[in-house]
PDB file of C-alpha atoms in Angstrom:
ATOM      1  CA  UNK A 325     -15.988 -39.452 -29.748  1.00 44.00           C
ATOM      2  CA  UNK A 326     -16.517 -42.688 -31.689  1.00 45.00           C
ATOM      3  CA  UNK A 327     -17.355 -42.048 -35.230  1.00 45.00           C
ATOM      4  CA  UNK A 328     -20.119 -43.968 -37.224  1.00 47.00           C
ATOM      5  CA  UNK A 329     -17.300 -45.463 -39.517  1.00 48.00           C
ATOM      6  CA  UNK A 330     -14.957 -47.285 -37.074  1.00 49.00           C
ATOM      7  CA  UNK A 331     -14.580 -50.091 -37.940  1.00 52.00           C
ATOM      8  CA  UNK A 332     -13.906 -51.861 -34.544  1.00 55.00           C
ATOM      9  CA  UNK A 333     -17.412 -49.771 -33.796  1.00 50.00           C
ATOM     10  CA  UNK A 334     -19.589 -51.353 -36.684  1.00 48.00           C
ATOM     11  CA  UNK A 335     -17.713 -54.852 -36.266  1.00 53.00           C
ATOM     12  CA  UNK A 336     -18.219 -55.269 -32.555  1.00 57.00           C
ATOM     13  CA  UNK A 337     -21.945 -53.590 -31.569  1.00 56.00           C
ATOM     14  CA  UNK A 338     -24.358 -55.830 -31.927  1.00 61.00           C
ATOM     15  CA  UNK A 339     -27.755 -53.844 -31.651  1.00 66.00           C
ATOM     16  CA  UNK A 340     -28.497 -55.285 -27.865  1.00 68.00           C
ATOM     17  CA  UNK A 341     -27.964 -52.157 -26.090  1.00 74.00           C
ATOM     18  CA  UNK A 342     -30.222 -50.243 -28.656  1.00 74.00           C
ATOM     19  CA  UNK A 343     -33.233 -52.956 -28.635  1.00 74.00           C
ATOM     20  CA  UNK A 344     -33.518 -52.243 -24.599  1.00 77.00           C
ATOM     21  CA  UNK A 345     -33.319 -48.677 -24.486  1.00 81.00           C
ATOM     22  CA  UNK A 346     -36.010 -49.285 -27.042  1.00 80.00           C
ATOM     23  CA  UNK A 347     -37.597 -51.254 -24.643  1.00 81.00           C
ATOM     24  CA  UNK A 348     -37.238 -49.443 -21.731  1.00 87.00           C
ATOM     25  CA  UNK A 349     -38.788 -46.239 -23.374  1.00 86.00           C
ATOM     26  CA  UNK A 350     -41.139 -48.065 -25.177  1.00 82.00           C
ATOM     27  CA  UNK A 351     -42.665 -49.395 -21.506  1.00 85.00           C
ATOM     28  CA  UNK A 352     -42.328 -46.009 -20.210  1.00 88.00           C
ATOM     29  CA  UNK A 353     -44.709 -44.673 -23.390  1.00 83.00           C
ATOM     30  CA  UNK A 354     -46.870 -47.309 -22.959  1.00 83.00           C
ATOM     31  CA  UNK A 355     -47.616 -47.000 -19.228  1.00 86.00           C
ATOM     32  CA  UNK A 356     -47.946 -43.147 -19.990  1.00 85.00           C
ATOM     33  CA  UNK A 357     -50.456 -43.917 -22.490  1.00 81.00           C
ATOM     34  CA  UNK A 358     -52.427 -45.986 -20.062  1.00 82.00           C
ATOM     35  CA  UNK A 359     -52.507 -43.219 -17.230  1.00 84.00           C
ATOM     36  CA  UNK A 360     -53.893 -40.958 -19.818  1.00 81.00           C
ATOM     37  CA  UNK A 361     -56.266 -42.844 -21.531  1.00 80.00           C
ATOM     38  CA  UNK A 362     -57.765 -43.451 -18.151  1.00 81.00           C
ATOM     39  CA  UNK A 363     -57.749 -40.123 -16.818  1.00 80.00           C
ATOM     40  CA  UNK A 364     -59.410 -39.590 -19.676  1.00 76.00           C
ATOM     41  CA  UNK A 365     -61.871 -42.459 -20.653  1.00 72.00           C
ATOM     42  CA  UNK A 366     -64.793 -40.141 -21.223  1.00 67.00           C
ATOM     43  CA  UNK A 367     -63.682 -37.515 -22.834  1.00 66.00           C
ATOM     44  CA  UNK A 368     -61.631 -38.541 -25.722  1.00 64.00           C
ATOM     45  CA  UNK A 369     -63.155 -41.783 -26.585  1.00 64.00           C
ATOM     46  CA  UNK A 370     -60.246 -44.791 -27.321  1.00 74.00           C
ATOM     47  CA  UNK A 371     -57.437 -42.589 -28.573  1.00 76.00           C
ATOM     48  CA  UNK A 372     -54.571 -43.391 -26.026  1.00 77.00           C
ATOM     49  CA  UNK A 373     -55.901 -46.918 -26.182  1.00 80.00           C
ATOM     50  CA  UNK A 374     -55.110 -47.249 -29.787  1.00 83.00           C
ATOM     51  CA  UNK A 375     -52.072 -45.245 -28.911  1.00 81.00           C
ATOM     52  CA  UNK A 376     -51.423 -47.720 -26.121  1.00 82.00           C
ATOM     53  CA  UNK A 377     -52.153 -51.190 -28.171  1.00 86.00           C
ATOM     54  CA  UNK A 378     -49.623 -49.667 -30.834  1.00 87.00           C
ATOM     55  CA  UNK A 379     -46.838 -48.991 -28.631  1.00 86.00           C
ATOM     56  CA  UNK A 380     -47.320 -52.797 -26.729  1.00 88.00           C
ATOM     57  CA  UNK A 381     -47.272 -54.796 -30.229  1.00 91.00           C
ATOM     58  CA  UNK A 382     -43.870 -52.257 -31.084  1.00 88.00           C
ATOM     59  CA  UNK A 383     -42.200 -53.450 -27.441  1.00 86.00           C
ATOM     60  CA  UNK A 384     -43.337 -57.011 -28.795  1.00 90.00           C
ATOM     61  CA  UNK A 385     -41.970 -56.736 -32.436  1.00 89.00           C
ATOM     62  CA  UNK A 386     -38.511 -56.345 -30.749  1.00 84.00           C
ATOM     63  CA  UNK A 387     -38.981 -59.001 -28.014  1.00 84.00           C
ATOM     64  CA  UNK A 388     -39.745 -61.668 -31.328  1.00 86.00           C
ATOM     65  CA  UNK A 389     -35.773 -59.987 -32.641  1.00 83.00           C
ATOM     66  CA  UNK A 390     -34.097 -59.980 -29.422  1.00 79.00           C
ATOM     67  CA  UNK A 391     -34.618 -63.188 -28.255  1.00 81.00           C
ATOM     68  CA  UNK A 392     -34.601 -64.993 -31.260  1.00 81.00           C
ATOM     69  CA  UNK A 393     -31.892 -67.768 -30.182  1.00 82.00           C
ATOM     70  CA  UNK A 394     -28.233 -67.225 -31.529  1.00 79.00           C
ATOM     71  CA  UNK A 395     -28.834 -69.841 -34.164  1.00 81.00           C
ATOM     72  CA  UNK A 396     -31.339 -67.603 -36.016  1.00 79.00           C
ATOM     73  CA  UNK A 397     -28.243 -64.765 -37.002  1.00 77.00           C
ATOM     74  CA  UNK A 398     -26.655 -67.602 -39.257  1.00 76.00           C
ATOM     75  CA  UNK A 399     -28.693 -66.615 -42.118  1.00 72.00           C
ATOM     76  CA  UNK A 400     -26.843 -68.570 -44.925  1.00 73.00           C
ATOM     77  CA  UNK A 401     -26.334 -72.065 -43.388  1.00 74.00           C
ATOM     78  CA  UNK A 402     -29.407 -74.225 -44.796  1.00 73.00           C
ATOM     79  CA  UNK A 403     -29.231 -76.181 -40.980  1.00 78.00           C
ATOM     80  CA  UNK A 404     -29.632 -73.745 -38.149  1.00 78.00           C
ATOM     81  CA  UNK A 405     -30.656 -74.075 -34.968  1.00 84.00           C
ATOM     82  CA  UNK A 406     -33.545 -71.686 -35.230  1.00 83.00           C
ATOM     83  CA  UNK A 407     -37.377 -72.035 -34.675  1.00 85.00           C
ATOM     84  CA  UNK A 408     -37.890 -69.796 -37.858  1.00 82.00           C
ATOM     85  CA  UNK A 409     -37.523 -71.062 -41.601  1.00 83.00           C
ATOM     86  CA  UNK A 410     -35.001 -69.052 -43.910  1.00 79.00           C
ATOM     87  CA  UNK A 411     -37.827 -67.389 -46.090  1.00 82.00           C
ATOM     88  CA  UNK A 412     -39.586 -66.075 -43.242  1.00 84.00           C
ATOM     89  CA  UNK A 413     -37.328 -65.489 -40.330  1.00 83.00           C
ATOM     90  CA  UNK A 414     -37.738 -63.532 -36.748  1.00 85.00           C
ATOM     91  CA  UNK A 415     -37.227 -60.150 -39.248  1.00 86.00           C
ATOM     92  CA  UNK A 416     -40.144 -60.924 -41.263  1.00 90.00           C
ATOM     93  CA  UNK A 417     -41.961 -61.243 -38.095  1.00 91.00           C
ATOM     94  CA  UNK A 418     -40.497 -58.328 -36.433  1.00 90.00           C
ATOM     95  CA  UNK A 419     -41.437 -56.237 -40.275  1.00 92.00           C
ATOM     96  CA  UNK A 420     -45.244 -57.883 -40.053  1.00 95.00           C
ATOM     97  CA  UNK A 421     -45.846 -56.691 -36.074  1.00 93.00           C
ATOM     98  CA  UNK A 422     -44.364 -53.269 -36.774  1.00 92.00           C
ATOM     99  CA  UNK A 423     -46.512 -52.720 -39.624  1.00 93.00           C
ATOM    100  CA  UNK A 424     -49.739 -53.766 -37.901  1.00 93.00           C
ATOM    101  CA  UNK A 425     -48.606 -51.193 -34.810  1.00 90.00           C
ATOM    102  CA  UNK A 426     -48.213 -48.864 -37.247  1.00 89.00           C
ATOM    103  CA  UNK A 427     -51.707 -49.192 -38.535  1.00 89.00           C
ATOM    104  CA  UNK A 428     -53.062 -49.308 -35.704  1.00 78.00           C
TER     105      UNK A 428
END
């Protein structure tokens, strides 16, 4: 078993693996959501489309982070190869899209 504290572990993983299971179950929620909500239509009134429109703008919250181009994880360099500024970069965006799925 690989323990949370190796170092080789925490120096090495990268997050990419996570972000598509993520993704993967995050398309499998929202098609879900869409069979329901229109076996449903009628009787339950927009529910699993809210449900739905929150799980899509979650999937696309972590499509802005993962491919954000490899210039954009050099966070103290003032030039960067990156379409995002420094004060507001693809995590800010990621923060702002998760926050309006989770109002939603």
């Amino acid at each position: 078993a690989v323990l949370m504290s190796s170092v080789s572990l925490l120096t090495t993983y990268s997050g990419a693996p996570s972000a598509a299971l993520f993704l993967l179950s995050g398309c499998i929620c929202i098609v879900m959501a869409c069979i329901k909500a229109i076996r449903e239509r009628k009787e339950k009134g927009v529910g699993m489309w809210v449900v739905m429109v929150g799980n899509i703008l979650i999937c696309l919250g972590w499509l802005v982070v993962g491919l954000a181009p490899a210039g954009c994880t050099k966070y103290s360099q003032a030039v960067r190869d990156c379409p995002y500024p420094n004060e507001f970069n693809q995590n800010a965006v990621f923060h702002i899209i998760i926050i309006a799925a989770v109002v939603t």
